[in-house]
PDB file of C-alpha atoms in Angstrom:
ATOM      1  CA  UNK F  24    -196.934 178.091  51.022  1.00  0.00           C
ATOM      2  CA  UNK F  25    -193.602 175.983  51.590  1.00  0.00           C
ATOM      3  CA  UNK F  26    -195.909 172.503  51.333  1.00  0.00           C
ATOM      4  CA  UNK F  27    -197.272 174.062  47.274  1.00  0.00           C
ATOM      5  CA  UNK F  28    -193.235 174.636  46.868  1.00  0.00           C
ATOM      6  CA  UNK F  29    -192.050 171.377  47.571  1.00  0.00           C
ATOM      7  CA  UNK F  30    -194.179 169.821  45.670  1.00  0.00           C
ATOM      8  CA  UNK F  31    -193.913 172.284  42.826  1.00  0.00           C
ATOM      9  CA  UNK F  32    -189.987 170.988  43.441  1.00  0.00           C
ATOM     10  CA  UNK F  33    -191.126 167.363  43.627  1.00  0.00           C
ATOM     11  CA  UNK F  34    -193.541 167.914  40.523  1.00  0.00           C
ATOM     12  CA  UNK F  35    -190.100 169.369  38.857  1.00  0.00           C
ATOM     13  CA  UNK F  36    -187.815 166.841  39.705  1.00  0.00           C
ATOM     14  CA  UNK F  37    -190.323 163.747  39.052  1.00  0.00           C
ATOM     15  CA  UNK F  38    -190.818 165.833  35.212  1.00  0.00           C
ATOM     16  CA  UNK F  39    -186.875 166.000  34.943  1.00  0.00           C
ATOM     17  CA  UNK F  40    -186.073 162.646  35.611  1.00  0.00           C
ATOM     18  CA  UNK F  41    -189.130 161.190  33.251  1.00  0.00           C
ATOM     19  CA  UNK F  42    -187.242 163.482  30.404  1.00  0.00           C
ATOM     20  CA  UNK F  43    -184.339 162.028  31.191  1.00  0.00           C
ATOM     21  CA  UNK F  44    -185.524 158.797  31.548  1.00  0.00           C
ATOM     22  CA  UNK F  45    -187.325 158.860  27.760  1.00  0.00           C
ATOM     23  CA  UNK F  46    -183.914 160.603  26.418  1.00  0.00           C
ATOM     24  CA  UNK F  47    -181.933 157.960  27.934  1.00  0.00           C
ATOM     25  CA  UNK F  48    -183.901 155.035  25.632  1.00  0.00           C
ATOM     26  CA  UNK F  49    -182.460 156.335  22.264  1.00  0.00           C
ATOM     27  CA  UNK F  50    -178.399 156.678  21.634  1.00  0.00           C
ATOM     28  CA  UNK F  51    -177.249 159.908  20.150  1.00  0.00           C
ATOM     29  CA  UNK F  52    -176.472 159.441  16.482  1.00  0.00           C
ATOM     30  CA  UNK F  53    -174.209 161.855  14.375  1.00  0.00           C
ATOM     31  CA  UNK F  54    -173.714 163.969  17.813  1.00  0.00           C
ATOM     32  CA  UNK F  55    -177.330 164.464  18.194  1.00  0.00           C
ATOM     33  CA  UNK F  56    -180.354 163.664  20.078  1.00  0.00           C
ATOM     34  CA  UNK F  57    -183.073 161.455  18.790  1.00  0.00           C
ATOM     35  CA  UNK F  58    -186.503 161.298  19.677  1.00  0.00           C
ATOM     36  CA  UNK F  59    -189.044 158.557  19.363  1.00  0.00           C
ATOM     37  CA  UNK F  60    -191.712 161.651  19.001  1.00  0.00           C
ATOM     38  CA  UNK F  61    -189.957 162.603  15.675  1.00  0.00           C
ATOM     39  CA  UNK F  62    -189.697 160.628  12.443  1.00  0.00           C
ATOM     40  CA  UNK F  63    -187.133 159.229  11.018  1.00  0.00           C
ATOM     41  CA  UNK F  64    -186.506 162.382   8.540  1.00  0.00           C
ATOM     42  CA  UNK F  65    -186.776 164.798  11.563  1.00  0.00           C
ATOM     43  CA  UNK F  66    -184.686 162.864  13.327  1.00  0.00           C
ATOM     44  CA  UNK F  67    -181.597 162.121  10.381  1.00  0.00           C
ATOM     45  CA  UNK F  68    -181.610 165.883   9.585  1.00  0.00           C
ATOM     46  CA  UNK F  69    -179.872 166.323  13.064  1.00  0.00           C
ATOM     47  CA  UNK F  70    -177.358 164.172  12.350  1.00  0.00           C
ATOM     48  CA  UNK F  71    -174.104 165.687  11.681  1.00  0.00           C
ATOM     49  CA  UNK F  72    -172.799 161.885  10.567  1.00  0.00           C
ATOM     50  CA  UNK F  73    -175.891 161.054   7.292  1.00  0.00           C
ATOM     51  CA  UNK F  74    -175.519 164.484   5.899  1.00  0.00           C
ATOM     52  CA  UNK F  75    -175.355 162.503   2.663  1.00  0.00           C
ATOM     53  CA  UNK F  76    -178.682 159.950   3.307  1.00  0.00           C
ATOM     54  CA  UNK F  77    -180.221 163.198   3.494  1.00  0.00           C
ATOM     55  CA  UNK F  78    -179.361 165.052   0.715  1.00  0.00           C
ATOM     56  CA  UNK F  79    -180.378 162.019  -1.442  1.00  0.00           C
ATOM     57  CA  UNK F  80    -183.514 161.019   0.527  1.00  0.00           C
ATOM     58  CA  UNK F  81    -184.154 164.371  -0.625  1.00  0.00           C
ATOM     59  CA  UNK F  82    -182.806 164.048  -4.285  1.00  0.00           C
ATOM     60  CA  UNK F  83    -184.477 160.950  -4.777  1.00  0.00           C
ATOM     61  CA  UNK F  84    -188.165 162.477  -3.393  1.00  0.00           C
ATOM     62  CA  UNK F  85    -188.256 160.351  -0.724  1.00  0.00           C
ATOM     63  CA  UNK F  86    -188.700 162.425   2.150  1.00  0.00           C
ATOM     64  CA  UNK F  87    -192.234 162.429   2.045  1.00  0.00           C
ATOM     65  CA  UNK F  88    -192.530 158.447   2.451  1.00  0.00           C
ATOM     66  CA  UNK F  89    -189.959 158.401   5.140  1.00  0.00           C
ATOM     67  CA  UNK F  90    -191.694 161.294   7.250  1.00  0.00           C
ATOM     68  CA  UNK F  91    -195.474 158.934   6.796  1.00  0.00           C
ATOM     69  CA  UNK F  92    -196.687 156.642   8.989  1.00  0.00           C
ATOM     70  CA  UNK F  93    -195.010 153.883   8.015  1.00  0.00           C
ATOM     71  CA  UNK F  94    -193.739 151.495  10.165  1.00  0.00           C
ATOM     72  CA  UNK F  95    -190.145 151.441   8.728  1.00  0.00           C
ATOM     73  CA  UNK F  96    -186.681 150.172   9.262  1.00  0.00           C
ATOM     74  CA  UNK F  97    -183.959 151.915   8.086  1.00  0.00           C
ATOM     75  CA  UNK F  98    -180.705 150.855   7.741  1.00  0.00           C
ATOM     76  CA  UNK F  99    -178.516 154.276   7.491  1.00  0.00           C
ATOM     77  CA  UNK F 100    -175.427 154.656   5.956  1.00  0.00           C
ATOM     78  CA  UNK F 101    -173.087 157.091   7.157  1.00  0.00           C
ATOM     79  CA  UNK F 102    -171.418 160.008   5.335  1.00  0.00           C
ATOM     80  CA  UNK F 103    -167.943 157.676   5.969  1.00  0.00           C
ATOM     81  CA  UNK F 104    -170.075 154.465   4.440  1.00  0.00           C
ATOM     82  CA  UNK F 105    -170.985 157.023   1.312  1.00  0.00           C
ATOM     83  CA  UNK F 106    -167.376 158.524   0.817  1.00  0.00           C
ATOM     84  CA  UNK F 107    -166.151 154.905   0.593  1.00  0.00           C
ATOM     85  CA  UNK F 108    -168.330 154.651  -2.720  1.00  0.00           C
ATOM     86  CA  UNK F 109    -165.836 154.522  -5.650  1.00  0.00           C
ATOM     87  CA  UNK F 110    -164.504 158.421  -6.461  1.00  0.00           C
ATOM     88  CA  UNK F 111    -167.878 160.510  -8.174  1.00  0.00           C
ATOM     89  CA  UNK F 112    -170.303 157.719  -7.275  1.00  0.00           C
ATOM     90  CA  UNK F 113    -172.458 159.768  -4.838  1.00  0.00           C
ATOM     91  CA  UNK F 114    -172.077 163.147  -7.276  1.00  0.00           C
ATOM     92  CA  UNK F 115    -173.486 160.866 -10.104  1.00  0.00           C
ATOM     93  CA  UNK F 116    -175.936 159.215  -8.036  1.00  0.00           C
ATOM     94  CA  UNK F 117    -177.423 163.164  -6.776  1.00  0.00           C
ATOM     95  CA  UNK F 118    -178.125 163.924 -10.603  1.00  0.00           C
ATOM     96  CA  UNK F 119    -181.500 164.442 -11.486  1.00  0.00           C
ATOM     97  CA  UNK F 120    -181.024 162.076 -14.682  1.00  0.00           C
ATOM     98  CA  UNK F 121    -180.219 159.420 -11.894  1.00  0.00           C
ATOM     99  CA  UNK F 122    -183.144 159.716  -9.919  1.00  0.00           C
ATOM    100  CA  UNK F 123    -184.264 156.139 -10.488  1.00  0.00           C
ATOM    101  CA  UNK F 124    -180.633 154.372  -9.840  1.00  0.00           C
ATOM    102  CA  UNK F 125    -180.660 156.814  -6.517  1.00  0.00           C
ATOM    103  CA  UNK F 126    -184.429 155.712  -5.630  1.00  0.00           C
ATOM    104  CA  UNK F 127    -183.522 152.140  -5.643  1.00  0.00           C
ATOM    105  CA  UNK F 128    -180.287 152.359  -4.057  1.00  0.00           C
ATOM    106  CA  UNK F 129    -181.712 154.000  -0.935  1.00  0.00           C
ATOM    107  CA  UNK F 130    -185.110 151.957  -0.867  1.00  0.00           C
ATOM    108  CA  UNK F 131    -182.724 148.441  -0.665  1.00  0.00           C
ATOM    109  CA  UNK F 132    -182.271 150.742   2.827  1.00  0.00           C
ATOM    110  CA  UNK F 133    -185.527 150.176   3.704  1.00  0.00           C
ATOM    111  CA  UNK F 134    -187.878 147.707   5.114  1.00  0.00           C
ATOM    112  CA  UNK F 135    -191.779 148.137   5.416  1.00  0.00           C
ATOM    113  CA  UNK F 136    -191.537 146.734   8.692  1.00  0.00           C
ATOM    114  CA  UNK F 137    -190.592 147.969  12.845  1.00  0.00           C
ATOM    115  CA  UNK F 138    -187.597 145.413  13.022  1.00  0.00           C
ATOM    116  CA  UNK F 139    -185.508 145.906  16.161  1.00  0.00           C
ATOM    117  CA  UNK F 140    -182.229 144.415  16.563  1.00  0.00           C
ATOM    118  CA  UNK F 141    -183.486 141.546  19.122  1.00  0.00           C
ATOM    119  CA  UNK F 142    -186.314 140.757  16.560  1.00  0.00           C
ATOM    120  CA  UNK F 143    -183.656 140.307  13.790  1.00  0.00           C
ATOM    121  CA  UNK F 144    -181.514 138.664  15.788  1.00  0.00           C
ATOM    122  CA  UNK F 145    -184.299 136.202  16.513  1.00  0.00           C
ATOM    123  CA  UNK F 146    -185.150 135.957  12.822  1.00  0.00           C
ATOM    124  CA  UNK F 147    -181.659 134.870  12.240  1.00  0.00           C
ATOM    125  CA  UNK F 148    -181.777 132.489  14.683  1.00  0.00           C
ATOM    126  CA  UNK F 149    -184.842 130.628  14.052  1.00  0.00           C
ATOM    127  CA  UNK F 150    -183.226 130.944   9.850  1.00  0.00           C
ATOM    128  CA  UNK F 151    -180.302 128.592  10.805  1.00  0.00           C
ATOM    129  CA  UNK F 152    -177.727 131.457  11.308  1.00  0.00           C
ATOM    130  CA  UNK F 153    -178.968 133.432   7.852  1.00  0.00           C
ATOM    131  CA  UNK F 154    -182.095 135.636   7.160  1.00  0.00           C
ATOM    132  CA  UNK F 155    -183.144 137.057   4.004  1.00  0.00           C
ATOM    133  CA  UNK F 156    -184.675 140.019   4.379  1.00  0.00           C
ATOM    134  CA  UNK F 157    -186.606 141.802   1.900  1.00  0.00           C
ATOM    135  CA  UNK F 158    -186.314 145.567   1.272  1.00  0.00           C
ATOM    136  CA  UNK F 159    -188.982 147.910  -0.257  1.00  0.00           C
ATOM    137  CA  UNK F 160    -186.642 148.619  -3.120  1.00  0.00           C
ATOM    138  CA  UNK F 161    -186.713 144.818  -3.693  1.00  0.00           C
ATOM    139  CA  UNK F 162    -183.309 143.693  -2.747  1.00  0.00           C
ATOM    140  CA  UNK F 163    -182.486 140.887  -0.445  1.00  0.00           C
ATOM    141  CA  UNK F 164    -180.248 141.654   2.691  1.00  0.00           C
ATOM    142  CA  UNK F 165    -178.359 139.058   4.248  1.00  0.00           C
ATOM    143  CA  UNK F 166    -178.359 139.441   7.697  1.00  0.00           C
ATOM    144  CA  UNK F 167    -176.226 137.455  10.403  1.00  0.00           C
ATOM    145  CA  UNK F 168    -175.348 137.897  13.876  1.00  0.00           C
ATOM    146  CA  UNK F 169    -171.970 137.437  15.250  1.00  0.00           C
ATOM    147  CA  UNK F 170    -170.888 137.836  18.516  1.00  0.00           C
ATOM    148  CA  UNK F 171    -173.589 140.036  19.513  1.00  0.00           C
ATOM    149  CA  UNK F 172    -173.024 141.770  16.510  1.00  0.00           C
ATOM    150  CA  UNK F 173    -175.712 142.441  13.197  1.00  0.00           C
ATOM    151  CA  UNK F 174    -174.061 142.211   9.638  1.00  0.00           C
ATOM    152  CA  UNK F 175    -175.715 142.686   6.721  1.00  0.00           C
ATOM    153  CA  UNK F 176    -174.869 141.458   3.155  1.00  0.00           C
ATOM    154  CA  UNK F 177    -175.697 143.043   0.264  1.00  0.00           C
ATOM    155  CA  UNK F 178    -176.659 141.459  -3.500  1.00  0.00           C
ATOM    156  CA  UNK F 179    -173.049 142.083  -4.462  1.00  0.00           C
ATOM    157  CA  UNK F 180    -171.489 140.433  -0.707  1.00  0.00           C
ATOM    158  CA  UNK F 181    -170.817 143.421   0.523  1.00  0.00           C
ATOM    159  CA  UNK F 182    -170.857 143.467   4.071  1.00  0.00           C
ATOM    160  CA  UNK F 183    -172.307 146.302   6.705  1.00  0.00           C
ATOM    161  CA  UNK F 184    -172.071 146.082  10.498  1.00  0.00           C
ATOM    162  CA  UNK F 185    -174.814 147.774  12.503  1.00  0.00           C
ATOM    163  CA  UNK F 186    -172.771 150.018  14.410  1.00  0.00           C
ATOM    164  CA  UNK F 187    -176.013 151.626  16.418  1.00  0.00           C
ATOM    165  CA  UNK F 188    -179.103 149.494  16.242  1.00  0.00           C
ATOM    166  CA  UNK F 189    -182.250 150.318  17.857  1.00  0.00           C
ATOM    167  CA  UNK F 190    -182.776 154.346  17.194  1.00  0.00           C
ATOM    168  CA  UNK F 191    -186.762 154.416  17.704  1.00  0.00           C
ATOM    169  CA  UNK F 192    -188.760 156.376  15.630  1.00  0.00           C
ATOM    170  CA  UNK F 193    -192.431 157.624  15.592  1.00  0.00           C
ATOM    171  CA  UNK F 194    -192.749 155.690  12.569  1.00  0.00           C
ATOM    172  CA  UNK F 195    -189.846 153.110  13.041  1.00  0.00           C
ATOM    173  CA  UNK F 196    -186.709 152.616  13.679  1.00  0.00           C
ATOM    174  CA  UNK F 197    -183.248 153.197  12.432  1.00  0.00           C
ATOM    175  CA  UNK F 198    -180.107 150.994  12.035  1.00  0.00           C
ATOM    176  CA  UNK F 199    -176.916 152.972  11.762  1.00  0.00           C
ATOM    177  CA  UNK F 200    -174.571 151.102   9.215  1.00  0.00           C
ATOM    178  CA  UNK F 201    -170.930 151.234   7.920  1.00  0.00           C
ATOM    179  CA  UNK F 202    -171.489 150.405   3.978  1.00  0.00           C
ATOM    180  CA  UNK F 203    -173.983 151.532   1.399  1.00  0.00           C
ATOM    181  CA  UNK F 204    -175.927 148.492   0.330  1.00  0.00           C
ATOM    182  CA  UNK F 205    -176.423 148.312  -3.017  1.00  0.00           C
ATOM    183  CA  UNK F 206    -178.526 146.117  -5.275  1.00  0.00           C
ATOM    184  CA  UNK F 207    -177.283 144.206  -7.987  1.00  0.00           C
ATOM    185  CA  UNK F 208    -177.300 146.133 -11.544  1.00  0.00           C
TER     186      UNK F 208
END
């Protein structure tokens, strides 16, 4: 009986410290746990700091692509990146009659493509300091890396730093930015 205990115990504590180990991999974002079993919608919901990304992933109808297979990077603007938006921008932007400026705003968020932060990183690199990357929404992102760091520059040379790179997804992965990105209109 006391050798089906201990290694009911050992069985336990090997289970506990795998959990741990897999929770360890991803940072908390917004004060929350994610999980590279979840997408990145299931995921972003928990996240106390993109309340805004999802309300207009969800005004825009684009929570549907985002929860599919994918593979997708995202790069994620904060509710603090959003507020910084010129006074009404994100209330005009959440209209229904602005739908199509909202779809293309977030989509020059998003990259048909698993891109960690060491592959970018080597991207910009092996680009001479500079890489153009190309977002579903069809802008081109600058990105650079300084000092460790990932900026990204937007068609207007705006600049957002990656403040948490590498949250994996089931169906990508998410960058967590400082700026809104927007394209050139």
């Amino acid at each position: 009986m006391m050798t089906y205990l201990l290694r009911g115990l050992t069985l336990t504590a090997a289970m506990s410290a795998i959990a741990f180990a897999a929770y360890g991999k991803n940072p908390k974002v917004g004060g929350a746990a994610m999980f590279e079993t979840k997408n990145i919608v299931e995921n972003a919901v928990n996240s106390k700091d993109h309340t805004t990304l999802v309300a207009a992933v969800k005004a825009a109808g684009l929570v549907g692509t985002l929860e599919g297979e994918g593979p997708f990077t995202v790069f994620a603007p904060t509710n603090k990146a959003f507020s910084a938006l010129p006074k009404g921008t994100v209330e005009t932007l959440l209209k229904p009659e602005n739908k199509a400026t909202l779809t293309k705003v977030l989509t020059c968020h998003v990259v048909a493509a698993d891109a960690m932060a060491k592959t970018v990183a080597k991207m910009i690199r092996d680009d001479g300091g500079e890489h153009d990357i190309k977002t579903v929404g069809g802008c081109v992102i600058k990105a650079r890396e300084n000092m460790g760091k990932i900026t990204l520059t937007d068609e207007n040379g705006d600049v957002a730093h990656v403040t948490i790179a590498d949250v994996k997804q089931s169906n990508g992965v998410i960058h967590v930015v400082d700026k809104v990105l927007l394209p050139r209109m």
